[in-house]
Amino acid sequence: MERSTIVRVHEGLHARPATRFVKLAKGFESDVELVKDGKAVSAKSSVKLMLLAVKENQEVTVRANGADAIEALEALIGYLENPRAGLDDEAEAQSPANDAGQEAAPAPGSVPAAPGGANRLRGVAASEGFAIGPAFAHFPPDIAGQGRMLRAEEIKGEIDRFRTAVGAVQARMDHALAQDSLSAGDRGIVAALRDIAADNSLTGEAEGLIKGGNDAVSAVITAASTIAAEFSAVDDHYLNARADDVHAVGRQICLVLLGQDDVSLENIPEGAILIADDIGAWDLARAPLKRIGGVVCGHGGATSHIAIIARSHGIPAVLGLGDQVNALRTARDVALDGNAGHVIIDPDEATRADFAGRVEAAAKERAGLTIFKTVTPKLADGRIIEVAANIGSLEEIEAAQEAGAMGIGLFRTELLFMRHMHLPSEDMQAETYAALAKAFAPYPVIVRTLDIGGDKPIAGIEFPDEENPFLGWRGIRMCLDRPDIFKRQLRALLRAAVHGNIKVMLPMVSDLSEVRQTRVLVDECTAELKAEGVPHASFDLGVMIETPAAVLIAPALAKEVAFFSIGTNDLTQYIMAADRLNPTVAKLNDVTNPAVMSAIEMTAKAGVAAGIMVGMCGEAAGRPDLIATFVKMGLTELSMSPASIQRAKKAIMAMATEG
Ligand code: PEP
Ligand code: MG
């Protein structure tokens, strides 16, 4: 007995929905199979189901054979047709392997060493702040099997040993999931690993190898490699990242078999600098973040999972060191500068004193700044300057609120798109934007429409190979060419705008027509939502000023938009023709260069003359040495990383008292 249907499950049968589907299937006595493109797999194995790579809107057939086949078909088809199936708080979270897999980490060794000697390395400045402390190297050893064939009489005992080890790993993961202290994100990571440990694909494969005479450790290593290779071969970024999860589970089983403890982060000393090539899902979920003084990693970049966690916990981090990280394996002490991306191995006395001074000064400064958390900075003439936060995920809301953010001046939506294996649905986006609006009401929340470029591919959008991705198909250019993607985001924003404080801004604008075309799409979306009876409201539409063209047409743009937000990161690179990612031209990439400052001034003048709000959301907005200049130019909103907010409020208050 079989029935076909179109899968409506959000993002298809990826990890959690696949496991839920399997659980449902296992509740029936009948044999159940899922068939896609002529390939049939048991619906009672989540690994096999995931490997079938069933996506949203694809056609599949459910086949059931047994006494309760009718009921099974009914239930399973109902599940597949439910867009929210399998979605719960655990499903929101991603495996860090997925996040890290999407990162544009520099190629190993491609980052030049920091100036100042062989013991200095340079990586990606991923979380600001200074740290100095004992090195805690986290390079888990490779695991090896016994490499001998078992005698026939040993096999049964080895299978029992293996099953006990699998049970122990599952119990350990269940125990971790039962901890209240686990955040929603970490819970999702552990749940994904537990699902693999509980599935008979890995364990069945390993048992088959033990029966063939392999010792349990060798069997697990081989089985994990086989299944991981299958995940790696699927044409889907998300499923490729599951290969790391399979290895992580295999490793845990092997460690139990060997009676070894993994190099645990539980014992990391207070204030130590965690050094790793990569931090695995399991380790990350268990790390005592409060004790970690800093993080240095071979993998990862500024938007990786590690970076986000480090930033939201205020831990300085330098990531993306590539193979350079091996030089830190034997380090005793490490100093790190998360602002510049520098790492110093076994610093000499003078450097130690310098860093100790910086750490102390930073701590003192932080303590002294907390009084500014609730301050509303006002100038002598009564003008209020909004000091808002730049964030890229809901996980960062707390850090922004803790810092005293007066709303969100830049919500980077890229992460939302990069984290998922398919483009995020309208519902999912609307929920995210609404959650932001509610968290910061009545302050404004400025959501930037998708600013993705050829250098950062995301699943679901095919990017052409480009010689100069920064001058290519990115930001508003890509969105206007892909109204299917853009309209989904605009509809979600119109829906979230019912909360009253959502504003929307367009990245990479260089021509008036881009604003006009966007307005046409917004009107179309509004009409559609109205016809569908979906609650929605209008929003203020603004533009980022981050291209020289936008500066030069600022007076015309100001007549058509509700606000400007100056993106100094890109504006500086485009005005100075100096790649923002290229350390060799870092000197030119300087916002204080008179060319850039005059572009900012021209923008401010145009905005003020037209009576619209002019803000800034590039990194320069948080620089206390520049804030007074920007405010004098007429900027009334400054948006920055949460860690800079209190310092910025202080700088504005100082202006008020200085007159
Ligand atoms: C900018 O360019 O200044 C900006 C804020 O955007 P992003 O850094 O995301 O390009
Ligand atoms: Mg930009």
XYZ file of C-alpha atoms and ligand atoms in Angstrom:
670
model
C 0.000 0.000 0.000
C 1.462 3.390 -0.903
C 0.605 7.069 -1.241
C 2.481 9.973 -2.754
C 2.559 13.550 -1.567
C 4.484 16.806 -1.767
C 6.633 17.408 1.315
C 5.640 20.591 3.130
C 7.826 20.104 6.199
C 9.821 23.298 6.643
C 13.283 22.717 5.140
C 12.440 19.073 4.451
C 13.479 16.004 6.412
C 16.698 17.334 7.905
C 17.924 16.196 11.315
C 15.065 16.836 13.752
C 12.094 16.383 11.437
C 13.676 13.149 10.160
C 14.007 11.827 13.706
C 10.421 12.746 14.501
C 9.265 11.030 11.324
C 11.185 7.904 12.327
C 9.680 7.964 15.809
C 6.240 8.152 14.264
C 7.036 5.319 11.828
C 8.392 3.132 14.612
C 5.037 3.414 16.368
C 3.553 1.186 13.660
C 4.075 -2.508 13.268
C 4.112 -2.305 9.475
C 7.296 -2.097 7.467
C 7.429 1.462 6.207
C 9.564 2.893 3.440
C 9.984 6.352 2.023
C 10.656 6.572 -1.706
C 12.195 9.536 -3.542
C 13.275 9.509 -7.181
C 12.920 5.723 -7.263
C 15.147 5.212 -4.214
C 13.487 3.535 -1.223
C 14.806 3.570 2.348
C 13.437 2.320 5.631
C 11.386 5.031 7.320
C 12.588 3.644 10.637
C 16.180 4.913 10.293
C 16.786 8.645 10.675
C 20.288 8.476 9.194
C 18.958 6.707 6.068
C 16.128 9.208 5.850
C 18.503 12.143 6.132
C 20.697 10.656 3.449
C 17.686 10.508 1.143
C 17.904 14.331 1.350
C 14.177 14.976 1.097
C 13.581 18.693 0.641
C 10.567 20.920 1.076
C 8.262 20.828 -1.984
C 9.655 17.539 -3.311
C 7.409 14.622 -4.162
C 7.817 11.412 -2.163
C 5.923 8.150 -1.747
C 5.233 6.440 1.559
C 4.998 2.658 1.324
C 3.578 0.604 4.192
C 3.158 -3.121 4.492
C 1.522 -4.749 7.502
C -1.524 -4.933 9.721
C -1.651 -1.201 10.482
C -0.558 0.009 7.033
C -3.596 2.286 6.562
C -3.061 4.059 9.872
C 0.673 4.348 9.214
C 0.113 5.932 5.806
C -2.436 8.330 7.219
C -0.154 9.486 10.032
C 3.039 9.703 8.000
C 1.476 11.523 5.065
C -0.137 13.944 7.539
C 3.305 14.585 9.014
C 4.914 15.216 5.635
C 2.190 17.670 4.690
C 2.569 19.716 7.881
C 4.975 22.669 7.407
C 5.656 22.837 11.142
C 6.303 19.133 11.621
C 9.378 18.435 13.716
C 9.810 22.080 14.560
C 10.152 22.691 18.240
C 12.661 24.583 20.316
C 15.290 21.915 19.714
C 14.882 22.205 15.990
C 15.687 25.885 16.009
C 19.262 25.187 16.854
C 21.944 24.246 14.420
C 24.920 22.034 14.692
C 27.992 24.213 14.949
C 29.450 22.096 12.209
C 26.845 23.637 9.972
C 27.674 27.177 10.944
C 31.364 26.639 10.763
C 30.988 24.832 7.466
C 29.623 27.975 5.885
C 32.408 30.138 7.168
C 34.779 31.969 4.959
C 37.730 31.110 7.200
C 41.029 32.026 5.628
C 42.940 29.193 3.997
C 45.409 27.653 6.412
C 48.489 29.765 6.666
C 47.047 32.456 4.440
C 46.804 35.014 7.222
C 50.058 36.870 7.611
C 51.727 36.865 10.998
C 51.124 39.846 13.207
C 53.933 42.337 13.191
C 56.471 41.987 15.952
C 58.133 38.592 15.779
C 57.844 34.854 15.325
C 55.765 34.347 18.449
C 53.025 36.610 17.109
C 50.212 35.284 14.949
C 47.336 37.019 13.275
C 43.877 35.598 12.706
C 40.314 36.869 12.464
C 39.337 39.334 15.192
C 36.124 37.539 16.144
C 35.284 38.867 19.603
C 36.697 42.065 21.041
C 38.764 42.445 24.207
C 42.168 41.509 25.604
C 43.187 38.402 27.503
C 46.335 36.868 28.881
C 46.458 33.559 30.661
C 47.666 29.974 30.738
C 47.206 28.120 27.467
C 44.680 25.296 27.559
C 45.379 23.287 24.440
C 42.393 21.261 23.328
C 43.694 18.908 20.660
C 41.923 15.629 21.326
C 44.192 12.695 20.414
C 43.438 10.505 17.422
C 41.841 7.236 18.321
C 43.193 3.951 16.936
C 41.697 0.455 16.927
C 43.544 -2.687 18.030
C 44.218 -3.632 14.439
C 43.883 -7.380 15.012
C 41.158 -9.814 13.983
C 38.990 -11.240 16.747
C 38.775 -14.966 17.353
C 35.294 -16.424 16.820
C 34.752 -16.933 20.560
C 35.577 -13.275 21.281
C 32.919 -11.835 18.992
C 29.872 -12.106 21.233
C 31.686 -10.451 24.132
C 32.897 -7.655 21.846
C 29.340 -6.985 20.618
C 28.123 -6.789 24.223
C 30.947 -4.403 25.062
C 30.034 -2.289 22.043
C 26.314 -2.186 22.950
C 27.148 -1.167 26.509
C 29.354 1.645 25.186
C 26.586 2.904 22.866
C 24.141 2.806 25.789
C 26.577 4.792 27.932
C 26.990 7.467 25.252
C 23.227 7.756 24.771
C 22.721 8.008 28.537
C 25.383 10.713 28.746
C 23.673 12.701 26.012
C 20.242 12.212 27.613
C 21.717 13.437 30.876
C 23.104 16.543 29.161
C 19.707 17.203 27.557
C 18.035 17.020 30.962
C 20.165 19.910 32.297
C 18.196 23.135 32.660
C 21.392 25.091 32.157
C 21.660 24.000 28.516
C 20.675 26.825 26.186
C 18.185 26.185 23.385
C 20.995 26.335 20.825
C 23.211 23.888 22.693
C 20.244 21.594 23.317
C 19.638 21.325 19.582
C 23.273 20.399 19.011
C 23.259 17.635 21.611
C 19.855 16.381 20.429
C 21.187 16.037 16.876
C 24.121 13.965 18.155
C 21.896 11.800 20.328
C 19.693 11.053 17.327
C 22.701 9.723 15.442
C 23.837 7.679 18.455
C 20.334 6.218 18.785
C 20.004 5.351 15.100
C 20.804 1.851 13.933
C 22.693 2.984 10.825
C 25.944 3.679 12.633
C 25.508 0.999 15.265
C 24.222 -1.577 12.762
C 27.151 -0.952 10.431
C 29.605 -1.250 13.327
C 28.017 -4.452 14.628
C 28.273 -5.977 11.163
C 32.004 -5.246 11.172
C 32.469 -6.740 14.650
C 30.677 -9.881 13.495
C 33.187 -9.978 10.659
C 36.009 -10.104 13.248
C 36.938 -6.425 13.716
C 37.515 -5.128 17.213
C 34.838 -2.690 18.375
C 36.986 0.459 18.159
C 38.148 -0.301 14.617
C 34.574 -1.179 13.681
C 33.230 2.130 14.989
C 35.961 4.122 13.230
C 35.251 2.378 9.914
C 31.467 2.576 10.296
C 31.598 6.277 11.173
C 33.847 6.972 8.173
C 31.509 5.079 5.831
C 28.395 6.918 6.988
C 30.173 10.263 7.187
C 31.354 9.781 3.599
C 27.734 9.237 2.532
C 26.750 12.518 4.199
C 29.682 14.280 2.569
C 28.635 13.018 -0.861
C 25.104 14.461 -0.766
C 24.649 17.657 -2.726
C 23.498 19.688 0.251
C 25.609 21.889 2.557
C 23.548 21.073 5.596
C 23.789 17.316 5.179
C 27.506 17.578 4.414
C 27.957 19.116 7.837
C 26.268 16.084 9.457
C 29.413 14.090 8.591
C 31.167 15.864 11.477
C 28.321 14.872 13.788
C 28.731 11.204 12.832
C 32.463 11.384 13.577
C 31.746 13.112 16.903
C 29.364 10.330 17.962
C 31.793 7.637 16.767
C 34.523 9.268 18.816
C 32.420 9.263 21.971
C 31.652 5.552 21.558
C 35.342 4.762 21.006
C 36.385 6.688 24.094
C 33.979 4.699 26.255
C 35.279 1.461 24.699
C 38.845 2.505 25.463
C 37.927 3.600 28.975
C 39.318 7.044 28.184
C 37.925 10.424 28.982
C 37.933 12.940 26.184
C 40.172 15.927 26.759
C 37.456 17.641 28.671
C 36.914 21.352 28.861
C 35.304 20.860 32.235
C 38.661 21.264 33.944
C 39.783 24.377 32.144
C 41.457 26.638 34.708
C 39.969 30.031 35.549
C 41.024 32.618 32.981
C 42.740 30.136 30.645
C 42.972 30.694 26.912
C 41.280 27.838 25.092
C 43.274 26.773 22.042
C 41.858 24.347 19.512
C 41.966 23.581 15.859
C 38.190 23.335 15.924
C 35.804 23.052 18.816
C 33.388 20.175 18.313
C 29.692 20.254 18.984
C 29.864 18.139 22.068
C 32.716 20.132 23.606
C 31.037 23.438 22.892
C 27.820 22.344 24.557
C 29.684 21.386 27.741
C 32.266 24.186 27.968
C 32.229 26.203 31.206
C 32.205 29.515 29.362
C 32.388 31.637 32.506
C 35.880 30.342 33.249
C 37.297 30.785 29.762
C 39.507 33.861 29.431
C 39.844 33.773 25.649
C 39.469 31.530 22.623
C 41.949 30.871 19.819
C 40.959 28.563 16.999
C 42.321 27.297 13.688
C 38.833 27.207 12.197
C 36.005 29.725 12.284
C 35.456 33.319 11.301
C 33.653 36.376 12.592
C 30.189 34.919 12.054
C 30.906 31.353 13.125
C 29.038 29.749 15.975
C 32.116 30.040 18.185
C 32.401 33.764 17.440
C 28.760 34.411 18.261
C 28.973 32.531 21.545
C 32.241 34.273 22.445
C 30.764 37.706 21.711
C 27.578 37.075 23.602
C 29.559 35.875 26.636
C 32.096 38.720 26.341
C 35.028 36.340 25.720
C 37.789 37.771 23.498
C 38.444 35.481 20.522
C 40.811 35.186 17.590
C 39.728 32.567 15.082
C 40.634 31.342 11.609
C 44.352 30.916 12.298
C 44.542 27.890 10.015
C 47.643 25.727 10.493
C 49.296 28.495 12.487
C 47.318 27.226 15.462
C 49.721 24.272 15.703
C 52.406 26.668 16.911
C 50.266 27.088 20.026
C 50.131 23.397 20.937
C 53.074 23.682 23.311
C 52.527 27.257 24.469
C 52.545 27.855 28.210
C 50.923 31.262 28.175
C 49.063 33.182 25.544
C 48.110 36.821 25.162
C 45.362 37.705 22.742
C 43.973 40.875 21.305
C 40.453 40.224 20.041
C 40.205 43.738 18.560
C 43.143 43.346 16.193
C 43.138 39.546 15.846
C 46.613 39.111 17.338
C 47.856 36.158 19.357
C 51.176 36.203 21.201
C 52.774 32.923 22.269
C 54.641 32.859 25.601
C 54.816 36.642 25.814
C 57.913 38.247 27.297
C 57.809 40.290 30.486
C 57.156 43.587 28.729
C 54.250 42.146 26.688
C 52.842 40.468 29.784
C 52.878 43.733 31.651
C 51.341 45.499 28.663
C 48.496 42.966 28.360
C 47.923 42.713 32.083
C 47.571 46.493 32.030
C 45.128 46.372 29.121
C 43.030 43.636 30.723
C 42.909 45.544 33.998
C 42.122 48.811 32.288
C 39.363 47.127 30.267
C 37.839 45.564 33.400
C 38.013 48.892 35.228
C 36.523 50.675 32.263
C 33.705 48.120 31.996
C 32.896 48.474 35.683
C 32.910 52.258 35.426
C 30.723 52.214 32.361
C 27.805 50.211 33.738
C 26.217 53.406 35.040
C 25.645 54.384 31.400
C 23.500 51.334 30.688
C 20.232 53.112 31.409
C 21.354 56.567 30.289
C 19.547 58.220 27.379
C 22.262 60.392 25.842
C 21.031 63.924 25.276
C 22.933 66.883 23.860
C 22.888 70.369 25.343
C 20.312 71.383 22.703
C 18.003 68.557 23.815
C 18.676 66.268 20.849
C 18.653 62.595 21.832
C 21.274 60.398 20.225
C 20.114 56.830 19.871
C 22.810 54.321 20.701
C 21.670 51.045 19.206
C 23.118 47.578 18.697
C 24.313 45.653 15.652
C 23.354 42.018 15.942
C 22.958 39.040 13.629
C 20.926 36.514 15.573
C 18.288 36.260 18.262
C 20.905 34.764 20.589
C 22.539 38.199 20.763
C 19.416 40.010 22.019
C 20.344 39.473 25.640
C 23.834 40.932 25.249
C 22.365 44.001 23.511
C 19.752 44.515 26.233
C 22.322 43.989 28.968
C 24.477 46.689 27.409
C 21.567 49.145 27.334
C 20.925 49.228 23.574
C 18.284 51.730 22.497
C 17.001 49.400 19.832
C 18.705 47.677 16.914
C 20.394 49.846 14.295
C 21.463 46.911 12.146
C 20.085 43.411 12.151
C 22.234 41.491 9.682
C 19.901 38.902 8.190
C 22.668 36.939 6.471
C 23.164 34.566 9.380
C 19.514 33.617 9.251
C 20.028 32.563 5.663
C 23.465 30.992 6.157
C 22.443 28.865 9.129
C 19.780 26.907 7.369
C 20.090 24.271 4.760
C 17.456 25.950 2.615
C 16.288 29.496 2.313
C 14.352 30.408 5.446
C 10.594 30.426 4.944
C 8.456 33.545 5.200
C 6.899 32.276 8.456
C 10.254 31.605 10.016
C 11.553 35.033 9.021
C 8.380 36.785 10.206
C 8.719 35.066 13.599
C 12.355 36.129 13.888
C 11.713 39.769 12.986
C 8.681 39.868 15.294
C 10.742 38.464 18.170
C 13.256 41.266 17.651
C 10.544 43.911 17.468
C 8.994 42.696 20.713
C 12.335 42.457 22.501
C 13.222 46.099 21.854
C 9.847 47.884 21.660
C 9.277 50.805 21.748
C 12.782 51.396 20.345
C 13.178 50.900 16.606
C 14.573 47.721 15.108
C 16.243 48.254 11.745
C 16.384 45.067 9.725
C 18.739 45.058 6.785
C 17.567 43.055 3.816
C 19.780 40.226 2.691
C 23.339 41.372 1.999
C 24.978 38.284 0.668
C 27.658 38.253 -1.994
C 29.596 35.925 -4.228
C 32.230 35.494 -1.533
C 29.718 34.026 0.916
C 27.533 31.454 -0.808
C 24.364 30.255 0.854
C 22.344 27.133 0.243
C 19.492 27.760 -2.154
C 21.045 30.583 -4.215
C 23.417 29.892 -7.059
C 26.137 32.491 -7.256
C 28.215 32.939 -10.352
C 31.998 32.755 -10.094
C 33.129 36.348 -9.910
C 36.549 37.928 -10.328
C 35.668 40.664 -7.836
C 32.859 39.508 -5.576
C 32.881 42.785 -3.602
C 32.090 44.607 -6.838
C 29.680 41.977 -7.978
C 26.297 40.454 -7.449
C 25.668 41.247 -3.790
C 23.162 42.978 -1.534
C 20.284 44.754 -3.214
C 21.603 43.788 -6.668
C 21.107 40.088 -6.025
C 17.784 40.641 -4.227
C 16.246 42.575 -7.098
C 17.292 39.841 -9.509
C 15.711 37.215 -7.279
C 12.255 38.570 -6.385
C 11.259 35.086 -5.194
C 13.783 35.414 -2.345
C 13.399 39.154 -1.830
C 9.600 39.164 -1.720
C 9.606 36.411 0.866
C 11.749 38.615 3.094
C 9.702 41.759 2.395
C 6.435 39.934 3.155
C 7.907 38.670 6.420
C 8.986 42.217 7.299
C 5.548 43.652 6.477
C 4.007 41.023 8.750
C 6.420 41.779 11.606
C 5.777 45.516 11.125
C 2.421 45.119 12.936
C 4.480 45.539 16.107
C 5.055 49.143 15.088
C 8.821 49.502 15.475
C 10.265 47.655 12.473
C 12.250 49.681 9.938
C 13.901 48.219 6.876
C 17.095 49.227 5.102
C 18.678 48.218 1.834
C 22.374 47.355 1.567
C 24.782 48.256 -1.247
C 22.512 50.812 -2.877
C 24.236 52.644 -5.730
C 21.335 53.826 -7.862
C 17.937 55.418 -7.252
C 16.232 52.777 -9.352
C 17.121 50.174 -6.714
C 14.991 51.996 -4.164
C 12.168 52.487 -6.644
C 12.142 48.857 -7.713
C 12.105 47.811 -4.079
C 9.085 50.030 -3.447
C 7.237 48.342 -6.319
C 7.945 44.953 -4.742
C 6.883 46.211 -1.296
C 3.598 47.421 -2.819
C 3.080 44.077 -4.526
C 3.721 42.233 -1.260
C 1.350 44.552 0.594
C -1.407 43.923 -1.953
C -0.864 40.163 -1.746
C -0.995 40.111 2.043
C -4.128 42.231 1.963
C -5.808 39.887 -0.514
C -4.816 36.906 1.624
C -6.169 38.558 4.769
C -2.765 38.312 6.502
C -2.161 40.992 9.176
C 0.588 43.397 8.123
C 1.650 47.041 8.396
C 3.896 49.427 6.519
C 7.455 50.198 7.557
C 9.922 53.037 7.095
C 12.299 52.223 4.254
C 15.865 53.490 4.472
C 19.161 52.844 2.736
C 22.674 52.112 3.799
C 25.131 54.621 2.491
C 28.131 52.452 1.796
C 29.044 53.028 -1.835
C 30.642 56.197 -3.258
C 27.706 56.374 -5.698
C 25.218 56.537 -2.838
C 27.174 59.408 -1.273
C 27.194 61.322 -4.533
C 23.437 60.911 -5.073
C 22.589 61.301 -1.362
C 20.482 64.476 -1.926
C 18.287 62.623 -4.436
C 18.133 59.473 -2.322
C 17.138 61.518 0.736
C 13.974 62.604 -1.050
C 12.871 59.000 -1.496
C 13.763 57.260 1.740
C 12.968 57.640 5.443
C 16.538 57.399 6.744
C 20.210 56.860 5.981
C 22.532 54.531 7.830
C 26.178 54.975 6.948
C 28.029 51.685 6.524
C 31.578 52.796 7.140
C 33.035 49.311 6.736
C 32.164 49.108 3.076
C 32.197 52.845 2.467
C 35.832 52.982 3.565
C 36.876 50.085 1.340
C 35.086 51.510 -1.692
C 36.188 55.127 -1.207
C 39.788 54.100 -0.570
C 39.750 51.216 -3.087
C 41.266 49.068 -0.332
C 39.826 45.611 0.288
C 38.483 45.418 3.845
C 39.676 41.817 4.179
C 43.206 42.358 2.912
C 45.649 43.045 5.761
C 48.317 44.274 3.347
C 46.249 47.363 2.554
C 44.906 47.736 6.078
C 46.647 51.100 6.429
C 44.573 52.555 3.619
C 41.424 51.036 5.013
C 41.104 53.871 7.479
C 37.813 55.571 8.211
C 39.611 58.664 9.493
C 41.146 59.308 6.089
C 39.909 62.769 4.993
C 38.374 61.225 1.875
C 36.118 58.962 3.927
C 35.310 61.614 6.514
C 34.244 64.010 3.815
C 32.001 61.332 2.275
C 30.369 60.899 5.689
C 29.925 64.651 6.013
C 28.363 64.933 2.539
C 25.911 62.180 3.448
C 25.012 63.813 6.751
C 24.467 67.178 5.065
C 22.154 65.693 2.446
C 20.145 63.816 5.062
C 19.855 66.753 7.447
C 18.827 69.093 4.599
C 16.039 66.683 3.625
C 14.957 66.310 7.265
C 15.517 62.552 7.458
C 17.335 60.606 10.165
C 21.010 59.974 9.523
C 22.610 57.149 11.447
C 25.696 55.007 11.216
C 26.057 51.254 11.624
C 29.631 50.646 10.457
C 32.292 49.844 13.049
C 33.302 53.514 13.269
C 30.003 54.327 15.016
C 31.387 52.830 18.225
C 34.661 54.756 18.245
C 34.696 57.192 21.161
C 37.359 59.299 19.417
C 35.051 59.914 16.420
C 31.599 60.052 17.994
C 31.666 63.801 18.703
C 32.624 64.518 15.085
C 29.770 62.373 13.749
C 27.234 63.898 16.103
C 28.364 67.412 15.127
C 27.851 66.452 11.492
C 24.205 65.776 12.359
C 24.037 62.038 12.985
C 21.378 61.142 15.558
C 21.735 57.379 15.656
C 24.851 55.279 16.181
C 24.682 51.512 16.038
C 27.490 49.250 17.167
C 28.434 45.941 18.715
C 26.839 45.639 22.171
C 30.241 45.760 23.883
C 30.788 49.351 22.669
C 27.411 50.806 23.707
C 28.141 52.085 27.199
C 31.421 53.640 26.102
C 29.614 55.427 23.268
C 26.908 56.741 25.590
C 29.637 58.095 27.838
C 31.306 59.870 24.922
C 28.018 61.541 23.959
C 27.296 62.606 27.521
C 30.776 64.116 27.696
C 29.897 66.233 24.646
C 26.812 67.507 26.411
C 28.799 68.651 29.434
C 31.617 70.071 27.319
C 29.039 72.142 25.486
C 29.165 48.362 6.665
O 29.518 48.052 5.514
O 29.629 49.317 7.296
C 28.170 47.548 7.374
C 27.689 47.904 8.534
O 27.780 46.401 6.796
P 28.636 45.059 6.726
O 29.799 45.192 7.655
O 27.685 43.976 7.162
O 28.993 44.981 5.276
Mg 28.324 46.765 4.284
